[in-house]
Amino acid sequence: MEHWNSTLGSGFILMGILKDTESPELLCAIITILYMLALTSNGLLLLVITMDTRLHVPMYLLLGQLSLMDLLFTSVVTPKALVDFLRSENTISFGGCALQMFLALTLGGAEDLLLAFMAYDRYVAICHPLNYMVLMSTRVCWLMVATSWVLASLSAFVYTMYTMHYPFCKARMIRHLLCEIPPLLKLACADTSRYELMVYVMGVTFLMPPLVAILVSYTLILFTVLHMPSNEGRQKALVTCSSHLTVVGMFYGAATFMYVLPSSLHSPKQDNIISVFYTIVTPALNPLIYSLRNKEVMGALRRVMGKYMLRTHPTF
C-alpha cells in the first residue's frame, strides 16, 4: 500500500457512528439533544458553583472542574461530528487530528485523576471530618486540580507526538468518531506492535492507581458510614458517594474498554458506540447525577434563579 505525505496539508476522513448506522438522521437528532443537555447542565452547574458562596468549598470546587472537563470534552468532538454529517464532509486535517487527539487525551486523563481526588475528598469529609479543612484546604484543592491538568497534558503531548510521527497509508479512513490512538494506529504503514504494548501498559498504569485509590477510599467510607449513629447522616453520605460511584463506573468502564482491552477484542462498531458513550452521553449525565440528588446544589440553583428573577423582574 502506498504512503501518503502526513504533513499539515494532508488529512484523514472520520467515518464515525453517524456513517455506520441505519438511521443516521435519528441518531444525529439524539446526539444533538444530548450535546445541548451537556452544555446546559454543565454550564448551569458551573454557574451555580461560581455564584453561590455556600458552594465555595473543596467538594464543589472539584465538582466544578469535573463539569468544565465534561463541557470541553464533549465540545472537542460533538460539534465537528454534527457539522460534518450535515455538510456530508468528514475530512479532518493532519494538524486538526493531532489537536483533537491531544485535547481528548488531556481531558480524559485529567478527569481520571480528578475522580480519584474527589474520592479522597469524600474520604476525608466522612472519615476525618474534624481535620477536613486542614487536609482539604483551598491550597491543597487547587494543587489537586493543577496536578490533574498538568500530568494529563504532559501525558497527552507525548502520546500525540509519538502517534502522529508514524507514516500513514493512503487509506485515510478512520472508522471512529474522533482521532484516537487505537483506530489511528490501524492506518500506520509501520510496525506498531511495541507502541501498542506501551499504550496498553501505560493505560493500565494511568488508570489503575486512581481506580484502586477510589475503591480503597469508598471501602473505608462504607465502614465509617455503617457505624454512624445518625440515620440522616448515613443517608446523606450514601447519596453523595453513590452519585460519585455512578460517574466513576461510567468513566472507567469506557476507558478500560478503549485503552486496556487488547486490540484483538475491538471492532470499529463497538469502539464507535463506546466513544459516543464517553464523549457525549457521560458528559450529559454527570451533572444530572450529581445535582438532582444533591439538596445543596438544588438549593443553590433556586437561590441563583431567584436572584436572577428579582433582577430582571423587580415587581415579580
mmCIF file of C-alpha atoms in Angstrom:
data_model
loop_
_atom_site.group_PDB
_atom_site.id
_atom_site.type_symbol
_atom_site.label_atom_id
_atom_site.label_comp_id
_atom_site.label_asym_id
_atom_site.label_seq_id
_atom_site.Cartn_x
_atom_site.Cartn_y
_atom_site.Cartn_z
ATOM 1 C CA MET A 1 0.000 0.000 0.000
ATOM 2 C CA GLU A 2 1.328 3.449 -0.896
ATOM 3 C CA HIS A 3 2.307 6.001 1.668
ATOM 4 C CA TRP A 4 0.896 9.464 1.703
ATOM 5 C CA ASN A 5 2.535 12.619 2.942
ATOM 6 C CA SER A 6 1.456 13.206 6.557
ATOM 7 C CA THR A 7 2.020 16.953 6.636
ATOM 8 C CA LEU A 8 -0.245 19.721 7.864
ATOM 9 C CA GLY A 9 -1.739 19.923 4.386
ATOM 10 C CA SER A 10 -2.844 16.282 4.399
ATOM 11 C CA GLY A 11 -5.812 14.894 6.235
ATOM 12 C CA PHE A 12 -7.969 11.988 7.323
ATOM 13 C CA ILE A 13 -11.595 11.000 6.799
ATOM 14 C CA LEU A 14 -13.543 10.378 10.017
ATOM 15 C CA MET A 15 -16.092 7.621 9.416
ATOM 16 C CA GLY A 16 -17.891 7.893 12.747
ATOM 17 C CA ILE A 17 -21.042 6.274 14.044
ATOM 18 C CA LEU A 18 -23.282 8.611 12.012
ATOM 19 C CA LYS A 19 -21.938 6.951 8.850
ATOM 20 C CA ASP A 20 -22.277 3.464 10.292
ATOM 21 C CA THR A 21 -25.958 3.313 11.250
ATOM 22 C CA GLU A 22 -29.257 2.562 9.533
ATOM 23 C CA SER A 23 -30.950 5.704 10.891
ATOM 24 C CA PRO A 24 -28.316 8.474 10.791
ATOM 25 C CA GLU A 25 -30.884 11.321 10.937
ATOM 26 C CA LEU A 26 -32.463 9.941 14.130
ATOM 27 C CA LEU A 27 -29.071 9.360 15.737
ATOM 28 C CA CYS A 28 -27.975 12.865 14.720
ATOM 29 C CA ALA A 29 -31.058 14.319 16.440
ATOM 30 C CA ILE A 30 -30.383 12.279 19.610
ATOM 31 C CA ILE A 31 -26.723 13.346 19.701
ATOM 32 C CA THR A 32 -27.752 16.999 19.200
ATOM 33 C CA ILE A 33 -30.200 16.787 22.124
ATOM 34 C CA LEU A 34 -27.565 15.132 24.343
ATOM 35 C CA TYR A 35 -24.983 17.763 23.408
ATOM 36 C CA MET A 36 -27.391 20.614 24.206
ATOM 37 C CA LEU A 37 -28.202 18.882 27.507
ATOM 38 C CA ALA A 38 -24.470 18.578 28.284
ATOM 39 C CA LEU A 39 -23.882 22.271 27.502
ATOM 40 C CA THR A 40 -26.875 23.410 29.546
ATOM 41 C CA SER A 41 -26.437 21.165 32.581
ATOM 42 C CA ASN A 42 -22.663 21.553 32.903
ATOM 43 C CA GLY A 43 -22.821 25.288 32.201
ATOM 44 C CA LEU A 44 -25.573 25.745 34.777
ATOM 45 C CA LEU A 45 -23.711 23.718 37.389
ATOM 46 C CA LEU A 46 -20.553 25.784 36.800
ATOM 47 C CA LEU A 47 -22.572 28.994 37.092
ATOM 48 C CA VAL A 48 -24.223 27.919 40.342
ATOM 49 C CA ILE A 49 -20.940 26.814 41.927
ATOM 50 C CA THR A 50 -19.281 30.087 40.879
ATOM 51 C CA MET A 51 -22.080 32.406 42.027
ATOM 52 C CA ASP A 52 -23.216 30.785 45.291
ATOM 53 C CA THR A 53 -20.664 31.393 48.049
ATOM 54 C CA ARG A 54 -22.052 28.480 50.097
ATOM 55 C CA LEU A 55 -20.644 26.140 47.471
ATOM 56 C CA HIS A 56 -17.138 27.625 47.627
ATOM 57 C CA VAL A 57 -15.790 24.526 49.381
ATOM 58 C CA PRO A 58 -13.370 21.852 48.089
ATOM 59 C CA MET A 59 -16.077 19.305 47.209
ATOM 60 C CA TYR A 60 -17.867 21.699 44.861
ATOM 61 C CA LEU A 61 -14.667 23.239 43.520
ATOM 62 C CA LEU A 62 -13.667 19.751 42.337
ATOM 63 C CA LEU A 63 -17.179 19.138 41.012
ATOM 64 C CA GLY A 64 -16.946 22.398 39.064
ATOM 65 C CA GLN A 65 -13.703 21.212 37.488
ATOM 66 C CA LEU A 66 -15.392 17.940 36.514
ATOM 67 C CA SER A 67 -18.173 19.897 34.814
ATOM 68 C CA LEU A 68 -15.606 22.047 32.999
ATOM 69 C CA MET A 69 -13.764 18.948 31.757
ATOM 70 C CA ASP A 70 -17.002 17.329 30.586
ATOM 71 C CA LEU A 71 -18.079 20.522 28.842
ATOM 72 C CA LEU A 72 -14.770 20.816 26.997
ATOM 73 C CA PHE A 73 -14.504 17.084 26.244
ATOM 74 C CA THR A 74 -17.867 16.864 24.502
ATOM 75 C CA SER A 75 -17.216 20.149 22.671
ATOM 76 C CA VAL A 76 -13.938 18.807 21.252
ATOM 77 C CA VAL A 77 -15.825 16.011 19.474
ATOM 78 C CA THR A 78 -19.578 16.573 19.091
ATOM 79 C CA PRO A 79 -19.882 19.854 17.117
ATOM 80 C CA LYS A 80 -17.477 18.644 14.414
ATOM 81 C CA ALA A 81 -19.265 15.296 14.123
ATOM 82 C CA LEU A 82 -22.640 17.022 13.713
ATOM 83 C CA VAL A 83 -21.396 19.659 11.260
ATOM 84 C CA ASP A 84 -19.581 17.017 9.195
ATOM 85 C CA PHE A 85 -22.764 14.943 8.964
ATOM 86 C CA LEU A 86 -24.917 17.919 7.950
ATOM 87 C CA ARG A 87 -22.374 19.046 5.340
ATOM 88 C CA SER A 88 -21.650 15.478 4.176
ATOM 89 C CA GLU A 89 -17.957 16.253 4.626
ATOM 90 C CA ASN A 90 -15.939 14.131 7.019
ATOM 91 C CA THR A 91 -12.383 15.327 6.489
ATOM 92 C CA ILE A 92 -10.064 16.479 9.241
ATOM 93 C CA SER A 93 -6.593 17.898 8.647
ATOM 94 C CA PHE A 94 -3.466 16.237 9.985
ATOM 95 C CA GLY A 95 -2.973 19.116 12.428
ATOM 96 C CA GLY A 96 -6.657 19.091 13.383
ATOM 97 C CA CYS A 97 -6.489 15.365 14.062
ATOM 98 C CA ALA A 98 -3.411 15.808 16.266
ATOM 99 C CA LEU A 99 -5.069 18.674 18.165
ATOM 100 C CA GLN A 100 -8.272 16.708 18.705
ATOM 101 C CA MET A 101 -6.282 13.723 19.972
ATOM 102 C CA PHE A 102 -4.240 15.904 22.332
ATOM 103 C CA LEU A 103 -7.316 17.631 23.777
ATOM 104 C CA ALA A 104 -9.284 14.387 24.167
ATOM 105 C CA LEU A 105 -6.365 12.645 25.911
ATOM 106 C CA THR A 106 -5.743 15.678 28.143
ATOM 107 C CA LEU A 107 -9.371 15.969 29.230
ATOM 108 C CA GLY A 108 -9.801 12.216 29.672
ATOM 109 C CA GLY A 109 -6.579 11.914 31.674
ATOM 110 C CA ALA A 110 -7.400 14.942 33.818
ATOM 111 C CA GLU A 111 -10.838 13.500 34.629
ATOM 112 C CA ASP A 112 -9.224 10.183 35.545
ATOM 113 C CA LEU A 113 -7.035 11.867 38.166
ATOM 114 C CA LEU A 114 -9.747 14.265 39.316
ATOM 115 C CA LEU A 115 -12.170 11.425 40.122
ATOM 116 C CA ALA A 116 -9.509 9.934 42.423
ATOM 117 C CA PHE A 117 -9.035 13.296 44.167
ATOM 118 C CA MET A 118 -12.822 13.610 44.553
ATOM 119 C CA ALA A 119 -12.896 10.183 46.218
ATOM 120 C CA TYR A 120 -10.144 11.303 48.610
ATOM 121 C CA ASP A 121 -12.150 14.456 49.370
ATOM 122 C CA ARG A 122 -15.201 12.347 50.333
ATOM 123 C CA TYR A 123 -12.983 10.015 52.395
ATOM 124 C CA VAL A 124 -11.574 12.922 54.420
ATOM 125 C CA ALA A 125 -15.001 14.581 54.809
ATOM 126 C CA ILE A 126 -16.685 11.415 56.119
ATOM 127 C CA CYS A 127 -13.869 9.586 57.906
ATOM 128 C CA HIS A 128 -11.911 12.590 59.282
ATOM 129 C CA PRO A 129 -14.420 15.479 59.462
ATOM 130 C CA LEU A 130 -12.550 17.339 62.221
ATOM 131 C CA ASN A 131 -9.405 17.557 60.087
ATOM 132 C CA TYR A 132 -11.227 18.278 56.828
ATOM 133 C CA MET A 133 -10.250 21.948 56.463
ATOM 134 C CA VAL A 134 -6.614 21.073 57.177
ATOM 135 C CA LEU A 135 -6.323 18.049 54.870
ATOM 136 C CA MET A 136 -8.529 19.618 52.182
ATOM 137 C CA SER A 137 -7.625 23.280 52.383
ATOM 138 C CA THR A 138 -8.180 25.570 49.409
ATOM 139 C CA ARG A 139 -4.456 25.388 48.628
ATOM 140 C CA VAL A 140 -4.495 21.578 48.636
ATOM 141 C CA CYS A 141 -7.606 21.562 46.492
ATOM 142 C CA TRP A 142 -6.105 23.815 43.822
ATOM 143 C CA LEU A 143 -2.918 21.730 43.920
ATOM 144 C CA MET A 144 -5.042 18.666 43.104
ATOM 145 C CA VAL A 145 -6.683 20.493 40.208
ATOM 146 C CA ALA A 146 -3.335 21.701 38.839
ATOM 147 C CA THR A 147 -1.830 18.215 39.173
ATOM 148 C CA SER A 148 -4.712 16.717 37.181
ATOM 149 C CA TRP A 149 -4.342 19.201 34.322
ATOM 150 C CA VAL A 150 -0.524 19.233 34.169
ATOM 151 C CA LEU A 151 0.078 15.468 34.329
ATOM 152 C CA ALA A 152 -2.708 14.788 31.826
ATOM 153 C CA SER A 153 -1.364 17.445 29.424
ATOM 154 C CA LEU A 154 2.187 16.085 29.561
ATOM 155 C CA SER A 155 0.995 12.518 29.002
ATOM 156 C CA ALA A 156 -1.280 13.577 26.136
ATOM 157 C CA PHE A 157 1.517 15.549 24.472
ATOM 158 C CA VAL A 158 3.872 12.544 24.470
ATOM 159 C CA TYR A 159 1.174 10.176 23.189
ATOM 160 C CA THR A 160 0.085 12.587 20.447
ATOM 161 C CA MET A 161 3.598 13.332 19.195
ATOM 162 C CA TYR A 162 4.570 9.664 19.092
ATOM 163 C CA THR A 163 1.334 8.500 17.457
ATOM 164 C CA MET A 164 1.419 11.172 14.750
ATOM 165 C CA HIS A 165 5.069 10.515 13.836
ATOM 166 C CA TYR A 166 4.157 7.263 12.068
ATOM 167 C CA PRO A 167 3.824 7.206 8.270
ATOM 168 C CA PHE A 168 0.190 6.655 7.287
ATOM 169 C CA CYS A 169 -1.174 4.878 4.227
ATOM 170 C CA LYS A 170 -3.434 6.261 1.503
ATOM 171 C CA ALA A 171 -6.455 4.511 3.044
ATOM 172 C CA ARG A 172 -7.056 7.570 5.201
ATOM 173 C CA MET A 173 -10.424 6.479 6.623
ATOM 174 C CA ILE A 174 -10.556 6.469 10.426
ATOM 175 C CA ARG A 175 -13.534 4.297 11.344
ATOM 176 C CA HIS A 176 -14.141 6.175 14.554
ATOM 177 C CA LEU A 177 -15.947 9.232 15.931
ATOM 178 C CA LEU A 178 -12.726 11.084 16.704
ATOM 179 C CA CYS A 179 -8.962 10.880 16.296
ATOM 180 C CA GLU A 180 -7.820 8.429 18.963
ATOM 181 C CA ILE A 181 -4.774 6.196 19.274
ATOM 182 C CA PRO A 182 -6.255 2.702 18.632
ATOM 183 C CA PRO A 183 -8.118 3.444 15.358
ATOM 184 C CA LEU A 184 -5.345 5.717 14.060
ATOM 185 C CA LEU A 185 -2.637 3.093 14.537
ATOM 186 C CA LYS A 186 -4.570 0.796 12.192
ATOM 187 C CA LEU A 187 -3.654 3.199 9.359
ATOM 188 C CA ALA A 188 0.076 3.209 10.124
ATOM 189 C CA CYS A 189 2.390 1.768 7.461
ATOM 190 C CA ALA A 190 4.863 0.555 10.063
ATOM 191 C CA ASP A 191 5.140 -1.998 12.837
ATOM 192 C CA THR A 192 3.245 -0.517 15.790
ATOM 193 C CA SER A 193 3.185 -3.639 17.990
ATOM 194 C CA ARG A 194 5.702 -2.291 20.518
ATOM 195 C CA TYR A 195 3.945 1.050 20.724
ATOM 196 C CA GLU A 196 0.567 -0.671 21.138
ATOM 197 C CA LEU A 197 2.047 -2.680 24.013
ATOM 198 C CA MET A 198 3.352 0.561 25.541
ATOM 199 C CA VAL A 199 -0.088 2.190 25.168
ATOM 200 C CA TYR A 200 -1.614 -0.828 26.905
ATOM 201 C CA VAL A 201 0.933 -0.780 29.758
ATOM 202 C CA MET A 202 0.679 2.990 30.215
ATOM 203 C CA GLY A 203 -3.112 2.795 30.011
ATOM 204 C CA VAL A 204 -3.132 0.275 32.855
ATOM 205 C CA THR A 205 -0.570 2.376 34.763
ATOM 206 C CA PHE A 206 -2.555 5.593 34.320
ATOM 207 C CA LEU A 207 -6.000 4.113 35.007
ATOM 208 C CA MET A 208 -5.434 1.522 37.717
ATOM 209 C CA PRO A 209 -3.783 3.553 40.545
ATOM 210 C CA PRO A 210 -6.600 6.170 40.594
ATOM 211 C CA LEU A 211 -9.205 3.389 40.387
ATOM 212 C CA VAL A 212 -7.565 1.499 43.262
ATOM 213 C CA ALA A 213 -7.427 4.733 45.282
ATOM 214 C CA ILE A 214 -11.140 5.267 44.625
ATOM 215 C CA LEU A 215 -12.060 1.713 45.656
ATOM 216 C CA VAL A 216 -9.954 1.909 48.836
ATOM 217 C CA SER A 217 -11.453 5.318 49.714
ATOM 218 C CA TYR A 218 -15.013 4.079 49.324
ATOM 219 C CA THR A 219 -14.332 0.852 51.204
ATOM 220 C CA LEU A 220 -13.128 2.916 54.175
ATOM 221 C CA ILE A 221 -16.094 5.279 53.746
ATOM 222 C CA LEU A 222 -18.517 2.346 53.778
ATOM 223 C CA PHE A 223 -17.110 1.042 57.065
ATOM 224 C CA THR A 224 -17.390 4.522 58.594
ATOM 225 C CA VAL A 225 -20.946 5.094 57.311
ATOM 226 C CA LEU A 226 -22.183 1.755 58.674
ATOM 227 C CA HIS A 227 -21.073 2.837 62.153
ATOM 228 C CA MET A 228 -22.736 6.267 62.004
ATOM 229 C CA PRO A 229 -25.329 6.733 64.793
ATOM 230 C CA SER A 230 -27.416 9.192 62.751
ATOM 231 C CA ASN A 231 -29.693 7.810 60.029
ATOM 232 C CA GLU A 232 -29.796 11.232 58.363
ATOM 233 C CA GLY A 233 -26.001 11.488 58.265
ATOM 234 C CA ARG A 234 -25.741 7.940 56.945
ATOM 235 C CA GLN A 235 -28.261 8.631 54.193
ATOM 236 C CA LYS A 236 -26.594 11.897 53.141
ATOM 237 C CA ALA A 237 -23.186 10.218 52.937
ATOM 238 C CA LEU A 238 -24.550 7.297 50.909
ATOM 239 C CA VAL A 239 -26.359 9.599 48.436
ATOM 240 C CA THR A 240 -23.222 11.674 47.831
ATOM 241 C CA CYS A 241 -20.986 8.628 47.436
ATOM 242 C CA SER A 242 -23.411 6.694 45.235
ATOM 243 C CA SER A 243 -23.516 9.636 42.803
ATOM 244 C CA HIS A 244 -19.733 9.674 42.600
ATOM 245 C CA LEU A 245 -19.515 5.906 42.169
ATOM 246 C CA THR A 246 -22.029 6.028 39.311
ATOM 247 C CA VAL A 247 -19.856 8.548 37.465
ATOM 248 C CA VAL A 248 -16.721 6.511 38.246
ATOM 249 C CA GLY A 249 -18.330 3.355 36.868
ATOM 250 C CA MET A 250 -19.328 5.027 33.595
ATOM 251 C CA PHE A 251 -15.936 6.681 33.070
ATOM 252 C CA TYR A 252 -13.673 3.761 33.955
ATOM 253 C CA GLY A 253 -15.833 1.238 32.129
ATOM 254 C CA ALA A 254 -15.444 3.124 28.836
ATOM 255 C CA ALA A 255 -11.752 3.959 29.409
ATOM 256 C CA THR A 256 -10.931 0.343 30.241
ATOM 257 C CA PHE A 257 -12.628 -0.869 27.070
ATOM 258 C CA MET A 258 -10.702 1.551 24.841
ATOM 259 C CA TYR A 259 -7.231 1.511 26.388
ATOM 260 C CA VAL A 260 -6.877 -1.660 28.486
ATOM 261 C CA LEU A 261 -8.610 -4.381 26.485
ATOM 262 C CA PRO A 262 -6.351 -5.897 23.767
ATOM 263 C CA SER A 263 -6.902 -4.553 20.250
ATOM 264 C CA SER A 264 -7.941 -8.041 19.079
ATOM 265 C CA LEU A 265 -11.130 -7.651 21.132
ATOM 266 C CA HIS A 266 -12.037 -4.349 19.474
ATOM 267 C CA SER A 267 -14.299 -3.821 16.481
ATOM 268 C CA PRO A 268 -14.959 -0.452 14.764
ATOM 269 C CA LYS A 269 -18.671 -0.595 15.614
ATOM 270 C CA GLN A 270 -18.073 -1.335 19.290
ATOM 271 C CA ASP A 271 -15.405 1.384 19.510
ATOM 272 C CA ASN A 272 -17.818 3.896 17.951
ATOM 273 C CA ILE A 273 -20.557 3.057 20.453
ATOM 274 C CA ILE A 274 -18.153 3.339 23.391
ATOM 275 C CA SER A 275 -16.765 6.642 22.060
ATOM 276 C CA VAL A 276 -20.294 8.093 21.844
ATOM 277 C CA PHE A 277 -20.873 6.954 25.422
ATOM 278 C CA TYR A 278 -17.853 8.682 26.971
ATOM 279 C CA THR A 279 -17.738 11.786 24.749
ATOM 280 C CA ILE A 280 -21.470 12.586 24.544
ATOM 281 C CA VAL A 281 -23.654 10.522 26.895
ATOM 282 C CA THR A 282 -21.497 10.686 30.045
ATOM 283 C CA PRO A 283 -20.899 14.494 29.927
ATOM 284 C CA ALA A 284 -24.665 14.975 29.599
ATOM 285 C CA LEU A 285 -25.496 12.670 32.524
ATOM 286 C CA ASN A 286 -22.736 13.588 35.017
ATOM 287 C CA PRO A 287 -24.178 16.948 36.172
ATOM 288 C CA LEU A 288 -27.669 15.440 36.432
ATOM 289 C CA ILE A 289 -26.370 12.554 38.548
ATOM 290 C CA TYR A 290 -24.631 14.968 40.920
ATOM 291 C CA SER A 291 -27.168 17.801 41.068
ATOM 292 C CA LEU A 292 -30.591 16.124 41.093
ATOM 293 C CA ARG A 293 -29.734 14.067 44.190
ATOM 294 C CA ASN A 294 -27.873 16.870 45.965
ATOM 295 C CA LYS A 295 -30.011 19.157 48.124
ATOM 296 C CA GLU A 296 -27.238 21.762 48.469
ATOM 297 C CA VAL A 297 -26.831 22.108 44.688
ATOM 298 C CA MET A 298 -30.591 22.265 44.102
ATOM 299 C CA GLY A 299 -30.937 24.847 46.892
ATOM 300 C CA ALA A 300 -28.124 26.930 45.372
ATOM 301 C CA LEU A 301 -29.787 26.681 41.953
ATOM 302 C CA ARG A 302 -33.055 28.012 43.380
ATOM 303 C CA ARG A 303 -31.232 30.891 45.085
ATOM 304 C CA VAL A 304 -29.355 31.846 41.909
ATOM 305 C CA MET A 305 -32.521 31.650 39.803
ATOM 306 C CA GLY A 306 -34.385 33.671 42.446
ATOM 307 C CA LYS A 307 -31.757 36.440 42.325
ATOM 308 C CA TYR A 308 -31.928 36.437 38.515
ATOM 309 C CA MET A 309 -35.722 36.744 38.563
ATOM 310 C CA LEU A 310 -35.533 39.654 41.035
ATOM 311 C CA ARG A 311 -33.024 41.494 38.849
ATOM 312 C CA THR A 312 -34.931 41.011 35.608
ATOM 313 C CA HIS A 313 -38.441 41.316 37.081
ATOM 314 C CA PRO A 314 -38.251 43.551 40.192
ATOM 315 C CA THR A 315 -42.039 43.525 40.609
ATOM 316 C CA PHE A 316 -42.287 39.724 40.207
#
